[in-house]
Amino acid sequence: MKNGLSNIKKSKFYLNKNECIGIPTETVYGLAANAYSDKATSKIFKLKKRPKKNPLIVHYYSINDLKKDCYINKNFLKLYKEFCPGPITFILKLKKNNKISKNVNNKKNNLAVRFPSHPLTRKLLKSLNYPLAAPSANISSRVSAVSKMDVVDEFGDKIKYILDGGSSKIGLESTIVSLINKPKILRLGSISVNQIQNIIKKKINFEKNSGNIVVPGQGKLHYSPGIKIRINVKNPKRHEAFILIKKREINDKNYFYITKNKNLNEAGKNLYKTLRMIKNLNYKSISVEKIPGKGIGQTINDRLIRASKK
Ligand code: TXA
Ligand code: MG
């Protein structure tokens, strides 16, 4: 390929050849491929070592593009108007004549769809004549990637190209809301259950794992740095990495601040980056200071609880 092509053109070049590339989004980086291609989407599962039955989110540029594959409804339009493009994923009913590869959603009649706001990825989506299937750019069950270097850390030279869009602004995966039948939250994110309730003017539930796992990736060990994690810790053990959200008087080389003044948005943005760093420093266990369960704090706790399951 010629040098000097713009990054968007390079991305397009590989995607058109049915390759997977890394793409930046405001939540986390995605491992993207043509959602209409069986060949391209099968590579995602292989690279991520992802179980075939765990469906992928498809990323669109516009409602017009989405309408080729899915039915939309009133709740969708309300939430779209308020939050999109942005960190929210909708489960919608697929049209009979949709073009989505059968690999993407395990032959179900519904699809997870999202409109990411990162300007580079929007530009890329606009330039393609297909949507992008993109799970988080990490090996299955591990911590998501929030920068180009994190994607390299996960996949090395196994992927052909990464579109570099800097650090992900939010740093936690999108909120997932099912709009099939009664609206339901399937995964917490930076957009809260309350914010969604306020828009659709109905009480909705977040289904914590009830044994009946609606979102496959949500059940077991997930978002894990591969090290033991303990949460709500006041005093860490001697050789443990300690994640903090408020500046302490004493300094310790094992202290890792994700925010120094309880700014929970900042904590969310720094969480995965810090977990990855601690892992790469070869710590054997991690403890985390208590994080208030308000707003995005609820999402941070959700991810930590899942990551701490053995
Ligand atoms: O922020 C995000 O959502 C990122 C960026 C890259 O867009 N993507 C992401 O994808 O987090 P992934 O695959 O790591 O997580 C998507 C979750 C999985 O747990 C999957 O099981 C669930 O969404 N999911 C996908 N399609 C679904 C469907 N049709 N019904 C229910 N759950 C679905
Ligand atoms: Mg993921």
Coordinates of C-alpha atoms and ligand atoms in Angstrom, one line a residue:
M1 CA 0.0 0.0 0.0
K2 CA 1.2 3.5 -0.8
N3 CA 2.5 5.6 2.1
G4 CA 1.0 9.0 2.6
L5 CA -2.6 7.8 2.5
S6 CA -4.7 9.4 5.1
N7 CA -5.4 7.3 8.2
I8 CA -9.1 7.0 7.2
K9 CA -8.0 5.7 3.7
K10 CA -5.7 3.2 5.3
S11 CA -8.5 2.0 7.6
K12 CA -10.8 1.7 4.6
F13 CA -8.2 -0.2 2.6
Y14 CA -7.9 -3.0 5.2
L15 CA -11.6 -3.1 6.0
N16 CA -12.4 -3.5 2.3
K17 CA -10.0 -6.5 2.2
N18 CA -12.0 -8.1 5.0
E19 CA -9.4 -7.5 7.6
C20 CA -9.9 -6.4 11.3
I21 CA -8.6 -3.1 12.5
G22 CA -8.5 -1.3 15.8
I23 CA -10.8 1.8 15.9
P24 CA -11.1 4.5 18.6
T25 CA -14.4 5.3 20.3
E26 CA -15.3 7.6 23.2
T27 CA -16.0 4.5 25.4
V28 CA -13.2 2.0 24.6
Y29 CA -11.3 0.9 21.4
G30 CA -13.1 -1.5 19.1
L31 CA -11.8 -4.4 17.0
A32 CA -13.7 -3.6 13.8
A33 CA -14.7 -5.5 10.7
N34 CA -17.3 -5.3 7.9
A35 CA -20.5 -6.4 9.6
Y36 CA -21.9 -7.6 6.3
S37 CA -19.0 -10.0 5.6
D38 CA -18.9 -13.6 7.0
K39 CA -15.1 -13.7 6.3
A40 CA -14.3 -10.5 8.1
T41 CA -16.5 -11.1 11.1
S42 CA -15.2 -14.6 11.7
K43 CA -11.8 -13.1 12.1
I44 CA -13.0 -11.0 15.1
F45 CA -14.0 -14.1 17.0
K46 CA -10.7 -15.8 16.3
L47 CA -8.5 -12.9 17.3
K48 CA -10.4 -12.2 20.5
K49 CA -10.8 -15.9 21.3
R50 CA -14.5 -15.1 21.7
P51 CA -17.1 -17.8 22.0
K52 CA -19.1 -17.8 18.8
K53 CA -22.4 -17.5 20.6
N54 CA -21.5 -14.1 22.1
P55 CA -23.0 -11.5 19.8
L56 CA -21.3 -8.4 18.5
I57 CA -22.4 -4.7 18.5
V58 CA -22.7 -3.2 15.1
H59 CA -21.6 0.5 14.7
Y60 CA -23.6 2.7 12.2
Y61 CA -23.1 6.3 10.9
S62 CA -26.8 7.3 10.7
I63 CA -30.4 6.2 11.3
N64 CA -30.8 5.9 7.6
D65 CA -28.0 3.3 7.4
L66 CA -29.5 1.5 10.5
K67 CA -33.0 1.3 8.9
K68 CA -31.6 -1.0 6.2
D69 CA -31.1 -3.7 8.8
C70 CA -33.3 -2.9 11.8
Y71 CA -36.8 -1.8 12.8
I72 CA -36.8 1.4 14.9
N73 CA -39.4 2.5 17.5
K74 CA -40.4 5.5 19.5
N75 CA -38.2 4.8 22.5
F76 CA -35.2 4.4 20.2
L77 CA -35.9 7.8 18.6
K78 CA -36.2 9.6 21.9
L79 CA -33.0 8.1 23.3
Y80 CA -31.2 8.6 20.0
K81 CA -32.2 12.3 19.9
E82 CA -30.8 12.8 23.5
F83 CA -27.7 10.7 23.5
C84 CA -26.5 10.0 20.0
P85 CA -23.9 9.9 18.7
G86 CA -22.7 8.7 22.1
P87 CA -22.0 5.9 24.6
I88 CA -25.3 4.0 24.3
T89 CA -26.1 0.7 22.6
F90 CA -29.6 -0.4 21.6
I91 CA -31.0 -3.9 21.1
L92 CA -33.4 -3.7 18.2
K93 CA -35.4 -6.1 16.0
L94 CA -33.7 -7.2 12.8
K95 CA -35.5 -6.9 9.5
K96 CA -36.0 -10.1 7.5
N97 CA -33.9 -8.8 4.6
N98 CA -31.1 -7.5 6.7
K99 CA -27.5 -7.9 5.4
I100 CA -25.8 -8.6 8.7
S101 CA -23.5 -11.6 8.7
K102 CA -24.9 -14.6 10.5
N103 CA -21.7 -14.6 12.6
V104 CA -22.5 -11.3 14.3
N105 CA -25.5 -12.2 16.4
N106 CA -25.6 -15.9 16.7
K107 CA -28.6 -16.1 14.3
K108 CA -30.9 -14.2 16.7
N109 CA -33.6 -11.9 15.3
N110 CA -32.2 -8.9 17.2
L111 CA -29.1 -6.8 17.0
A112 CA -27.1 -4.6 19.2
V113 CA -26.4 -1.2 17.5
R114 CA -24.4 1.8 18.4
F115 CA -23.5 5.3 17.0
P116 CA -20.1 6.1 18.4
S117 CA -19.2 9.8 18.7
H118 CA -15.4 9.7 18.2
P119 CA -14.9 12.1 15.2
L120 CA -12.3 9.8 13.4
T121 CA -14.6 6.8 13.7
R122 CA -17.6 8.8 12.5
K123 CA -15.6 9.9 9.5
L124 CA -14.6 6.4 8.8
L125 CA -18.2 5.1 9.1
K126 CA -19.4 7.8 6.8
S127 CA -16.9 6.8 4.1
L128 CA -17.9 3.1 4.1
N129 CA -20.9 1.4 2.5
Y130 CA -21.3 -1.1 5.3
P131 CA -21.5 -0.8 9.1
L132 CA -18.8 -2.1 11.4
A133 CA -19.1 -5.0 13.8
A134 CA -16.8 -4.1 16.7
P135 CA -16.5 -5.7 20.2
S136 CA -14.0 -4.1 22.6
A137 CA -10.5 -4.6 21.4
N138 CA -9.2 -7.0 24.0
I139 CA -8.8 -10.8 24.3
S140 CA -12.1 -12.2 25.7
S141 CA -12.7 -11.6 29.4
R142 CA -9.7 -9.2 29.7
V143 CA -9.6 -5.5 30.4
S144 CA -10.8 -3.3 27.5
A145 CA -8.3 -1.2 25.6
V146 CA -8.5 2.6 25.9
S147 CA -5.6 3.7 23.7
K148 CA -3.7 2.5 20.6
M149 CA -0.9 1.1 22.8
D150 CA -3.4 -1.0 24.8
V151 CA -4.7 -2.5 21.5
V152 CA -1.0 -3.3 20.6
D153 CA -0.6 -4.8 24.1
E154 CA -3.6 -7.2 23.4
F155 CA -3.0 -8.2 19.8
G156 CA 0.6 -7.3 18.9
D157 CA 1.1 -7.6 15.1
K158 CA -1.9 -9.9 14.7
I159 CA -4.0 -7.0 13.5
K160 CA -3.0 -5.1 10.4
Y161 CA -3.8 -1.6 11.4
I162 CA -5.0 0.6 14.3
L163 CA -6.7 4.0 13.7
D164 CA -5.1 6.1 16.4
G165 CA -7.6 8.4 18.0
G166 CA -5.9 9.2 21.3
S167 CA -7.2 8.0 24.7
S168 CA -10.9 7.1 25.0
K169 CA -12.6 10.0 26.7
I170 CA -15.0 7.9 28.8
G171 CA -12.9 4.7 29.3
L172 CA -15.9 2.4 30.2
E173 CA -18.0 0.5 27.7
S174 CA -21.4 1.8 26.5
T175 CA -24.7 1.5 28.4
I176 CA -26.7 -1.3 26.7
V177 CA -30.5 -0.9 26.6
S178 CA -32.8 -3.5 25.1
L179 CA -35.8 -1.8 23.3
I180 CA -37.5 -5.1 22.4
N181 CA -40.7 -5.5 24.4
K182 CA -40.3 -3.7 27.7
P183 CA -37.1 -1.5 27.9
K184 CA -34.4 -3.1 30.0
I185 CA -30.8 -2.1 30.9
L186 CA -28.5 -5.0 30.1
R187 CA -25.2 -3.3 30.9
L188 CA -24.4 -0.2 33.0
G189 CA -22.3 2.5 31.4
S190 CA -21.7 6.2 31.6
I191 CA -25.3 7.1 30.7
S192 CA -27.2 6.1 33.9
V193 CA -30.4 4.2 34.3
N194 CA -32.0 7.5 35.7
Q195 CA -31.0 9.4 32.6
I196 CA -32.7 6.8 30.4
Q197 CA -35.8 6.7 32.6
N198 CA -36.1 10.5 32.4
I199 CA -36.2 10.3 28.6
I200 CA -38.5 7.4 28.1
K201 CA -40.7 8.3 31.1
K202 CA -40.9 4.8 32.4
K203 CA -39.3 2.8 35.2
I204 CA -36.8 0.4 33.8
N205 CA -34.8 -2.4 35.4
F206 CA -31.2 -3.3 35.3
E207 CA -31.1 -7.0 35.3
K208 CA -28.2 -8.0 37.5
N209 CA -27.1 -11.5 36.8
S210 CA -30.2 -13.4 37.6
G211 CA -28.9 -16.8 36.6
N212 CA -30.6 -16.1 33.3
I213 CA -27.8 -14.3 31.6
V214 CA -29.2 -12.0 28.9
V215 CA -25.8 -10.6 27.9
P216 CA -23.4 -13.6 27.7
G217 CA -20.2 -11.6 28.3
Q218 CA -21.8 -10.3 31.5
G219 CA -22.0 -13.4 33.5
K220 CA -18.6 -14.8 34.4
L221 CA -15.2 -13.4 34.9
H222 CA -15.0 -10.3 32.8
Y223 CA -12.9 -7.1 32.5
S224 CA -10.2 -8.9 34.3
P225 CA -6.5 -7.9 34.4
G226 CA -5.8 -11.6 35.3
I227 CA -4.9 -10.7 38.9
K228 CA -6.9 -11.1 42.1
I229 CA -8.9 -7.9 42.9
R230 CA -10.4 -7.0 46.3
I231 CA -12.8 -4.1 46.6
N232 CA -14.0 -1.8 49.4
V233 CA -10.6 -2.1 51.0
K234 CA -9.5 0.4 53.8
N235 CA -6.0 -0.9 54.3
P236 CA -4.1 -2.9 51.7
K237 CA -1.8 -5.8 52.3
R238 CA 1.9 -5.2 52.1
H239 CA 2.8 -6.0 48.5
E240 CA -0.6 -5.3 47.0
A241 CA -1.3 -2.6 44.4
F242 CA -3.8 -0.2 45.9
I243 CA -6.2 1.8 43.7
L244 CA -7.3 5.1 45.3
I245 CA -9.7 7.9 44.6
K246 CA -8.7 10.4 47.2
K247 CA -5.2 11.8 48.0
R248 CA -3.7 10.4 51.1
E249 CA -1.1 12.1 53.4
I250 CA 1.4 9.4 53.1
N251 CA 3.0 8.3 49.8
D252 CA 3.6 4.7 48.9
K253 CA 5.0 3.2 45.7
N254 CA 2.1 0.7 45.6
Y255 CA -0.5 3.5 45.5
F256 CA -2.3 4.1 42.2
Y257 CA -4.6 7.1 41.9
I258 CA -7.4 7.0 39.4
T259 CA -8.5 10.4 40.7
K260 CA -7.1 12.4 43.6
N261 CA -10.3 14.3 44.5
K262 CA -13.1 11.7 44.0
N263 CA -13.9 12.9 40.5
L264 CA -15.7 9.8 39.3
N265 CA -15.7 10.6 35.6
E266 CA -11.9 10.9 35.9
A267 CA -11.8 7.6 37.8
G268 CA -13.8 5.9 35.1
K269 CA -11.5 7.2 32.4
N270 CA -8.4 6.0 34.3
L271 CA -9.7 2.7 35.6
Y272 CA -8.7 0.3 32.7
K273 CA -5.5 2.1 32.0
T274 CA -4.5 1.7 35.6
L275 CA -5.5 -2.0 35.8
R276 CA -3.4 -2.7 32.7
M277 CA -0.4 -0.8 34.1
I278 CA -0.6 -2.7 37.5
K279 CA -0.7 -6.0 35.6
N280 CA 2.3 -5.0 33.5
L281 CA 4.2 -4.1 36.7
N282 CA 3.7 -7.8 37.7
Y283 CA 1.7 -7.2 40.9
K284 CA 0.0 -10.4 42.2
S285 CA -3.0 -8.8 43.8
I286 CA -4.9 -5.5 43.7
S287 CA -7.1 -3.9 46.3
V288 CA -9.4 -1.0 45.6
E289 CA -10.6 1.8 48.0
K290 CA -14.4 2.0 48.4
I291 CA -16.0 3.8 45.5
P292 CA -19.3 5.6 46.1
G293 CA -22.1 3.8 44.1
K294 CA -23.5 7.0 42.6
G295 CA -23.7 7.9 38.9
I296 CA -20.7 6.5 37.0
G297 CA -19.4 5.1 40.4
Q298 CA -22.1 2.4 40.0
T299 CA -20.6 1.4 36.7
I300 CA -17.1 1.4 38.0
N301 CA -18.2 -0.9 40.9
D302 CA -20.0 -3.1 38.4
R303 CA -16.8 -3.6 36.4
L304 CA -14.7 -4.1 39.5
I305 CA -17.1 -6.7 40.9
R306 CA -17.0 -8.7 37.7
A307 CA -13.3 -8.4 37.5
S308 CA -12.9 -9.6 41.0
K309 CA -14.8 -12.8 40.5
K310 CA -12.6 -15.8 40.6
Ligands
TXA1 O1 -18.6 0.7 24.3 C1 -18.9 -0.3 23.7 O2 -20.0 -0.8 23.7 C2 -17.7 -1.0 23.0 C3 -17.3 -0.1 21.8 C4 -16.1 -0.8 21.0 O3 -18.4 0.1 21.0 N1 -18.1 -2.3 22.6 C5 -18.2 -3.4 23.4 O4 -18.5 -4.6 22.8 O5 -18.1 -3.2 24.6 P1 -18.4 -6.0 23.6 O6 -18.6 -7.0 22.5 O7 -17.1 -6.1 24.3 O8 -19.5 -6.0 24.6 C6 -20.9 -6.0 24.0 C7 -21.8 -6.8 24.9 C8 -21.4 -8.3 25.1 O9 -21.5 -8.6 26.4 C9 -22.5 -9.0 24.3 O10 -22.8 -10.2 24.8 C10 -23.7 -8.0 24.3 O11 -23.1 -6.7 24.3 N2 -24.5 -8.1 23.2 C11 -24.2 -8.0 21.9 N3 -25.3 -8.2 21.1 C12 -26.3 -8.5 21.9 C13 -27.7 -8.8 21.7 N4 -28.2 -8.9 20.4 N5 -28.5 -9.1 22.7 C14 -28.0 -9.0 24.0 N6 -26.7 -8.7 24.3 C15 -25.9 -8.4 23.2
MG2 MG -15.9 -6.5 25.8

